[in-house]
mmCIF file of N, CA and C and ligand atoms in Angstrom:
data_model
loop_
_atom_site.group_PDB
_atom_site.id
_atom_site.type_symbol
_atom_site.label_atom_id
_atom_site.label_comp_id
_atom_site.label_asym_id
_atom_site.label_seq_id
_atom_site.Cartn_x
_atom_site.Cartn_y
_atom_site.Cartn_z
ATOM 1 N N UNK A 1 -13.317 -10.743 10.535
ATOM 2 C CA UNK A 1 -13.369 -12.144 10.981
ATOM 3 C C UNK A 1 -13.951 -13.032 9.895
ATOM 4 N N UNK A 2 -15.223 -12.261 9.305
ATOM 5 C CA UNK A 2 -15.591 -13.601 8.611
ATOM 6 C C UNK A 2 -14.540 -13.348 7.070
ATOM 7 N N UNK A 3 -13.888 -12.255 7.055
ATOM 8 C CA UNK A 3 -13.210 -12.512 5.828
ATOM 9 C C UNK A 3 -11.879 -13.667 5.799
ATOM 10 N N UNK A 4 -11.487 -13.679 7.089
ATOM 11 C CA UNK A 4 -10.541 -14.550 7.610
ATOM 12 C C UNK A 4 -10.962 -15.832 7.429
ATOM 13 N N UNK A 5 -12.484 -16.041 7.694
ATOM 14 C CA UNK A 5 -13.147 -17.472 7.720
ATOM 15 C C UNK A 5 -13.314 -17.712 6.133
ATOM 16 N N UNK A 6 -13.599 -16.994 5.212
ATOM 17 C CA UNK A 6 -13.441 -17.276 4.255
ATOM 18 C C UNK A 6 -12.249 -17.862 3.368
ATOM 19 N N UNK A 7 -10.709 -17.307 4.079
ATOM 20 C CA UNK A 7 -9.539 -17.497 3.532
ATOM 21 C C UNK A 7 -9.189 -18.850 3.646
ATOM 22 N N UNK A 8 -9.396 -19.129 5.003
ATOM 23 C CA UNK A 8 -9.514 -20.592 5.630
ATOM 24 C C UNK A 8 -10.519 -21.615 4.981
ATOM 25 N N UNK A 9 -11.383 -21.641 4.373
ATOM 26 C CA UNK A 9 -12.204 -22.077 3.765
ATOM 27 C C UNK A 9 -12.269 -22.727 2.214
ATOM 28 N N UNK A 10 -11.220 -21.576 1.746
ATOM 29 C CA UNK A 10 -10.472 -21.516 0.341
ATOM 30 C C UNK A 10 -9.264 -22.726 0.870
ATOM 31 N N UNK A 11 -8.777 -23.373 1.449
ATOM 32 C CA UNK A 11 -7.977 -24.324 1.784
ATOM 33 C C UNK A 11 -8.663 -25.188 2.089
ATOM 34 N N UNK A 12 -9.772 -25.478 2.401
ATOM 35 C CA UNK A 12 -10.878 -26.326 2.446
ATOM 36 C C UNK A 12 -10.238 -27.299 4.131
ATOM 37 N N UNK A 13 -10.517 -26.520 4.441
ATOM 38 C CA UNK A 13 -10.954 -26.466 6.113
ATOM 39 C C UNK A 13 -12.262 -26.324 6.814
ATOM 40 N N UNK A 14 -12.658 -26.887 7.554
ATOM 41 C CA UNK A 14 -13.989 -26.291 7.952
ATOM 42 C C UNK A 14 -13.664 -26.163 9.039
ATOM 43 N N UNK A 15 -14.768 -24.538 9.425
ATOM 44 C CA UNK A 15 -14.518 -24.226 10.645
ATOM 45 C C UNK A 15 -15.973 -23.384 10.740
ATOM 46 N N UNK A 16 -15.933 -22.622 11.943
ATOM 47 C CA UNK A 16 -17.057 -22.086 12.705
ATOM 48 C C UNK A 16 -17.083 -21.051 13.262
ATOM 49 N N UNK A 17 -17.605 -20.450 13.684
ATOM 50 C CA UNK A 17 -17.228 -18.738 14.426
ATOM 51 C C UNK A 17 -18.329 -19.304 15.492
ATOM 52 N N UNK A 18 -17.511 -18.871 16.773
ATOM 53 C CA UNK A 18 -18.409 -18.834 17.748
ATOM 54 C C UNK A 18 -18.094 -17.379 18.718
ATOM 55 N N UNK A 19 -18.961 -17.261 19.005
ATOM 56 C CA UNK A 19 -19.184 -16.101 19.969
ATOM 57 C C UNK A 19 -19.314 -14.678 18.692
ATOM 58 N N UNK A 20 -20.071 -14.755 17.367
ATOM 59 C CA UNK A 20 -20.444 -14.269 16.219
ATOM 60 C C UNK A 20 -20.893 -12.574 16.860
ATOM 61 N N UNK A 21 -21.676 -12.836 17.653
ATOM 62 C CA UNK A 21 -22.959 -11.535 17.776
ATOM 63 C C UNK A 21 -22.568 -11.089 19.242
ATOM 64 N N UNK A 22 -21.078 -11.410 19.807
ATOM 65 C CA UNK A 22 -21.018 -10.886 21.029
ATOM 66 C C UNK A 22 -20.634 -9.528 21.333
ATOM 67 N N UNK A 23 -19.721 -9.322 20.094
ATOM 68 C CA UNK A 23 -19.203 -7.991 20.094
ATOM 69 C C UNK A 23 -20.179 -6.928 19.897
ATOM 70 N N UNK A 24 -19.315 -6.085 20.758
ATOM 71 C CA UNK A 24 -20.036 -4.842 21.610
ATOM 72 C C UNK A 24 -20.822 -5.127 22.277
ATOM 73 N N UNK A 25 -21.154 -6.111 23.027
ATOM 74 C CA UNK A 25 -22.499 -6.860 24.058
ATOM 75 C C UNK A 25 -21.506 -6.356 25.046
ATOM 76 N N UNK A 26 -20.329 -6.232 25.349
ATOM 77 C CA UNK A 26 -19.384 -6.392 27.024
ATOM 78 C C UNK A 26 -18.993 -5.066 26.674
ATOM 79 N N UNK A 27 -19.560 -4.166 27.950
ATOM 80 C CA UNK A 27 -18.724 -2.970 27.838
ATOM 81 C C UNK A 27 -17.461 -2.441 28.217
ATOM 82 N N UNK A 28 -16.500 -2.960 29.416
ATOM 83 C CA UNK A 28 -14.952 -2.583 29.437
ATOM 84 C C UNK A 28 -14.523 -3.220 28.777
ATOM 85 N N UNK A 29 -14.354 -4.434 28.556
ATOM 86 C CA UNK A 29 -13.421 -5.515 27.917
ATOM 87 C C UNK A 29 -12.775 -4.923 26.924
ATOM 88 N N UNK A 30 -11.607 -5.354 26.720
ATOM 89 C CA UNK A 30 -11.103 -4.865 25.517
ATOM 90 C C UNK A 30 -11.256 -5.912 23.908
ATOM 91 N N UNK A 31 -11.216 -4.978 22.961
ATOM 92 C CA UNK A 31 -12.085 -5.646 21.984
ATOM 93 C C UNK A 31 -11.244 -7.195 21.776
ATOM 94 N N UNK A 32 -10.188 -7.472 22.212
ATOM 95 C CA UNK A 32 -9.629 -9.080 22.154
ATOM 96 C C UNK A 32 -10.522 -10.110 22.877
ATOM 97 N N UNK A 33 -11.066 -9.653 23.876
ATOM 98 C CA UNK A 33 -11.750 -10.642 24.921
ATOM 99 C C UNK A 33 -12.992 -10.689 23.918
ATOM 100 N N UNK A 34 -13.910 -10.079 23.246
ATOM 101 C CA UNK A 34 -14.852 -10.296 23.344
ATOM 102 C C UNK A 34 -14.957 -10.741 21.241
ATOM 103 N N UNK A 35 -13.465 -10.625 21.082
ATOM 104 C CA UNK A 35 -13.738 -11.068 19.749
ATOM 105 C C UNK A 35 -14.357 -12.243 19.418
ATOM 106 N N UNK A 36 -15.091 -13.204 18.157
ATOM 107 C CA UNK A 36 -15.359 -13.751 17.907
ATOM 108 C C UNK A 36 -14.191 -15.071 17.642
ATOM 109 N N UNK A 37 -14.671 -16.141 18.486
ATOM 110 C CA UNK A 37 -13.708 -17.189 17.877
ATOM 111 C C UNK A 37 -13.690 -18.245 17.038
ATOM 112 N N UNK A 38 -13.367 -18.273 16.404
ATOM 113 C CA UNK A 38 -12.654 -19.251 14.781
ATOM 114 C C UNK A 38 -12.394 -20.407 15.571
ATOM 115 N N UNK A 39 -13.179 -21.675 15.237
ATOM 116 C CA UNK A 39 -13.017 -23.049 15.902
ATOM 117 C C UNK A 39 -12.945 -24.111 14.627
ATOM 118 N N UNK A 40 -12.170 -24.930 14.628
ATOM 119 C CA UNK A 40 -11.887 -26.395 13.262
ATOM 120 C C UNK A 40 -13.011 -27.479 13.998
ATOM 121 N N UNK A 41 -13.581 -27.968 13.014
ATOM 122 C CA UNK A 41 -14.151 -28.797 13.285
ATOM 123 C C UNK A 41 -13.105 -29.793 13.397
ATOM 124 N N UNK A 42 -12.425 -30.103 12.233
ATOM 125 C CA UNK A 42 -11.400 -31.038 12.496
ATOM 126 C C UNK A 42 -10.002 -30.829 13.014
ATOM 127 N N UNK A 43 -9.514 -31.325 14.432
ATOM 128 C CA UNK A 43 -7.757 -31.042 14.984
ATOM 129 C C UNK A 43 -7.089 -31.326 14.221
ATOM 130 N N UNK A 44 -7.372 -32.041 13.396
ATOM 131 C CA UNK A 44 -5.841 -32.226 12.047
ATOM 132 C C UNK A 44 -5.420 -31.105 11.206
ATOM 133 N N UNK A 45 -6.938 -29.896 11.192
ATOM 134 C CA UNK A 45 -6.928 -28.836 10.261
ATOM 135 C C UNK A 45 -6.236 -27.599 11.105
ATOM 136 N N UNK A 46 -6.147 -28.165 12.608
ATOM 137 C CA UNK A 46 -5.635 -26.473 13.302
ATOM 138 C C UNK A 46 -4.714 -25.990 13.322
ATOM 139 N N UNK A 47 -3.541 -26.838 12.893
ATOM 140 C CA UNK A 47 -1.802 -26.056 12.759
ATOM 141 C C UNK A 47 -2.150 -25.530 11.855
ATOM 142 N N UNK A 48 -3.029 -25.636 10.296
ATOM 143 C CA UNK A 48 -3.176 -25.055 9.180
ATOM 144 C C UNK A 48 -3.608 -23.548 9.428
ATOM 145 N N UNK A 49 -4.491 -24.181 10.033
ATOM 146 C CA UNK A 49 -5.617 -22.822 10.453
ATOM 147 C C UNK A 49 -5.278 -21.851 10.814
ATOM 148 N N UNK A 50 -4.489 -21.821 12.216
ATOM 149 C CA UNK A 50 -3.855 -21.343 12.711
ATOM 150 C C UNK A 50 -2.276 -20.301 11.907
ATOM 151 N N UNK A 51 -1.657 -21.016 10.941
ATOM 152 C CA UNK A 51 -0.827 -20.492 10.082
ATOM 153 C C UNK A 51 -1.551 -19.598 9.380
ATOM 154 N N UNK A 52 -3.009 -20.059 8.918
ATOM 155 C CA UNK A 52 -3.174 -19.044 8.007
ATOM 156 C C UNK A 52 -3.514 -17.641 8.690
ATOM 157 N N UNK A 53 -4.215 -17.879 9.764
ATOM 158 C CA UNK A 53 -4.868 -16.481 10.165
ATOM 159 C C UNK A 53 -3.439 -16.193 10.567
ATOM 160 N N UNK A 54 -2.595 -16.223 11.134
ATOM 161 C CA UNK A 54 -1.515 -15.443 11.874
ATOM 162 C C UNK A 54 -0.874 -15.199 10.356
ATOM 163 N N UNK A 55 -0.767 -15.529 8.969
ATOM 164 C CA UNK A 55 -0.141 -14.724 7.893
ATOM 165 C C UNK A 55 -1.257 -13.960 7.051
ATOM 166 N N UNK A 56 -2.726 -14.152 7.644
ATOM 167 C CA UNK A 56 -3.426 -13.269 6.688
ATOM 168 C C UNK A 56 -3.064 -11.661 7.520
ATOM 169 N N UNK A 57 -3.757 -11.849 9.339
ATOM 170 C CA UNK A 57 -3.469 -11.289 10.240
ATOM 171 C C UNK A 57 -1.807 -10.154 9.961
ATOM 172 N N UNK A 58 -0.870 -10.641 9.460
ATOM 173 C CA UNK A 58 0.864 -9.810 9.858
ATOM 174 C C UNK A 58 0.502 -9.500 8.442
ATOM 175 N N UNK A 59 0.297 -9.791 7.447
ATOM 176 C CA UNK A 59 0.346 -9.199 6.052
ATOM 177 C C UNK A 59 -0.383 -8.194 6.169
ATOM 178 N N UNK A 60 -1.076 -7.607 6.775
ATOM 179 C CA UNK A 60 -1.896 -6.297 6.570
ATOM 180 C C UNK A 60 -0.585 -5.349 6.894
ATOM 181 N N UNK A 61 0.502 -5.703 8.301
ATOM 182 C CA UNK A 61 1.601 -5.145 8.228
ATOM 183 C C UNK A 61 2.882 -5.343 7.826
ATOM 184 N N UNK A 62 2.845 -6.100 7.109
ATOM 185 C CA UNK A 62 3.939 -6.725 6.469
ATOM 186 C C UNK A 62 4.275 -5.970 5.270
ATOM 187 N N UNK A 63 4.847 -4.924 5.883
ATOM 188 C CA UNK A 63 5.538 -4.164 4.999
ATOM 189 C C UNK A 63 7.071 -3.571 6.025
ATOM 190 N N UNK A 64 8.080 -3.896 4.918
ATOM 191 C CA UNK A 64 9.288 -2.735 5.656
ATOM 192 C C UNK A 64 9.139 -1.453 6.050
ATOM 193 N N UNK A 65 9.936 -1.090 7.135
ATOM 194 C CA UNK A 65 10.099 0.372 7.928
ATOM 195 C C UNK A 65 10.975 0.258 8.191
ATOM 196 N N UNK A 66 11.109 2.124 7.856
ATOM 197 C CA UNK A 66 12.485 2.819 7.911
ATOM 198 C C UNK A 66 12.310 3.413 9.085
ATOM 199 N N UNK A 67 13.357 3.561 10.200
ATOM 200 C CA UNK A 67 12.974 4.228 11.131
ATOM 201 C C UNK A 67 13.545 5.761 11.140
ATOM 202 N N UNK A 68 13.142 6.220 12.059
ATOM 203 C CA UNK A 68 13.304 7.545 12.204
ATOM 204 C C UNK A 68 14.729 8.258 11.675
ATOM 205 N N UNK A 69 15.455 7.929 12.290
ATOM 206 C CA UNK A 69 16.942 8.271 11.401
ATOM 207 C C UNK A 69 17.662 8.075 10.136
ATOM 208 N N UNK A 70 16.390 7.141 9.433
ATOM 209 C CA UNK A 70 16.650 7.168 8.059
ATOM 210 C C UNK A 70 18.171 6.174 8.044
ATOM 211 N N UNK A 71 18.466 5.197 8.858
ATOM 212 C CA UNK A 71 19.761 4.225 8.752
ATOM 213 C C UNK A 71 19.271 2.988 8.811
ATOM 214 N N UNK A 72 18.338 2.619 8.630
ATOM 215 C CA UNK A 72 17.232 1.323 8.209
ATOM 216 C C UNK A 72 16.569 0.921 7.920
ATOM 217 N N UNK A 73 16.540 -0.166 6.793
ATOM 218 C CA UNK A 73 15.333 -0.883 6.782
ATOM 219 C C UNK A 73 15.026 -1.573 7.342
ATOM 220 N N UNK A 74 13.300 -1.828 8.448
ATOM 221 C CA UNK A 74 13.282 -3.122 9.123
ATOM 222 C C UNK A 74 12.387 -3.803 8.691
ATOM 223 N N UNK A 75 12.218 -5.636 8.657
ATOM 224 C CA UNK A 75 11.300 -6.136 8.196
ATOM 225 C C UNK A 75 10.176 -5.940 9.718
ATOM 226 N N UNK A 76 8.908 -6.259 9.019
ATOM 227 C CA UNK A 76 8.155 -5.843 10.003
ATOM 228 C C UNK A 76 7.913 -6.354 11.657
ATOM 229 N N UNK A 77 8.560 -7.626 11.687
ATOM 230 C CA UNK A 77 8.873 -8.542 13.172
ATOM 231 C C UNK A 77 9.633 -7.650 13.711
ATOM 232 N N UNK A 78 10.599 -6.627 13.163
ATOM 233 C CA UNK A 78 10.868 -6.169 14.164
ATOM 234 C C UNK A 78 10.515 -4.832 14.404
ATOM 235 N N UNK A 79 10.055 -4.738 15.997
ATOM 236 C CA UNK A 79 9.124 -3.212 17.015
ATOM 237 C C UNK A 79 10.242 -2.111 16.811
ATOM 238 N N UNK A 80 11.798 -2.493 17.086
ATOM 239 C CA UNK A 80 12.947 -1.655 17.358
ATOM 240 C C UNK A 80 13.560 -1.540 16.110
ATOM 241 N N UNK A 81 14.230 -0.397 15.938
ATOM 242 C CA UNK A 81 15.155 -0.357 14.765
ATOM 243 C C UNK A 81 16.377 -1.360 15.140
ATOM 244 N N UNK A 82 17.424 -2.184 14.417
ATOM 245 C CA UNK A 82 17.789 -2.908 14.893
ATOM 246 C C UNK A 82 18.906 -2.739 14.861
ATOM 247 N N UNK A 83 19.325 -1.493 14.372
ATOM 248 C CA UNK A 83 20.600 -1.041 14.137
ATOM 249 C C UNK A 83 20.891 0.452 15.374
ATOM 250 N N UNK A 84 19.841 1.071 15.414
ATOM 251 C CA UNK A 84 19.766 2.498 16.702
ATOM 252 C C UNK A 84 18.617 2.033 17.787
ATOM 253 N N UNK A 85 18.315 1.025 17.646
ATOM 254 C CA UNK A 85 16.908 0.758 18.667
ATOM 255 C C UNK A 85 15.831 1.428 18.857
ATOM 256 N N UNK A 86 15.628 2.723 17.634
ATOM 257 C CA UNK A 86 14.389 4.008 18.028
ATOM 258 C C UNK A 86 13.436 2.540 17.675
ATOM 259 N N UNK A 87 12.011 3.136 18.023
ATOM 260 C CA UNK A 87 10.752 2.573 18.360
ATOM 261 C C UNK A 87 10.342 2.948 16.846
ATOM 262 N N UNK A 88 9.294 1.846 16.177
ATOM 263 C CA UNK A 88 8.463 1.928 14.888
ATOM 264 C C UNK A 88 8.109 3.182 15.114
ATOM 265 N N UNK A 89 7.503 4.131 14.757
ATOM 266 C CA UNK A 89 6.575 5.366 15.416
ATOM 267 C C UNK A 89 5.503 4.998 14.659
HETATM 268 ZN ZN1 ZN B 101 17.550 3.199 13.177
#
């Protein structure tokens, strides 16, 4: 998270983490609910913001896959092979 806040920052955005020290405080929740949230001080900066974490976020998987039968390459948006429909594994 805060490396994310840093990326955002490098675009010179300001923003904030709230709910910092919650994680692992809630014990079922799953770790989405209790993540820390990334807030803009300024609304003009949040379509930005927002772009960036969702391409820092998919670039960790943003790589092509071949699926199982070896008859594709898929870019990473897609879950299904798009040519036999097997599943990413
Ligand atoms: Zn396939």
């Amino acid at each position: 998270m805060n490396n994310i806040k840093n990326i955002i920052e490098t675009q010179e955005i300001q923003i904030f983490i709230k709910n910092e020290f919650a994680q692992g405080a809630i014990g079922d929740f799953s770790a989405l609910d209790t993540w820390p949230e990334l807030w803009v001080f300024d609304n003009a900066d949040l379509d930005r913001a927002v772009a960036i974490v969702k391409s820092s976020y998919s670039s960790k998987q943003a790589v092509d896959w071949i699926c199982k039968n070896y008859d594709e390459t898929n870019t990473p948006s897609f879950k299904i092979c798009w040519n036999c429909q097997s599943e990413n594994a």
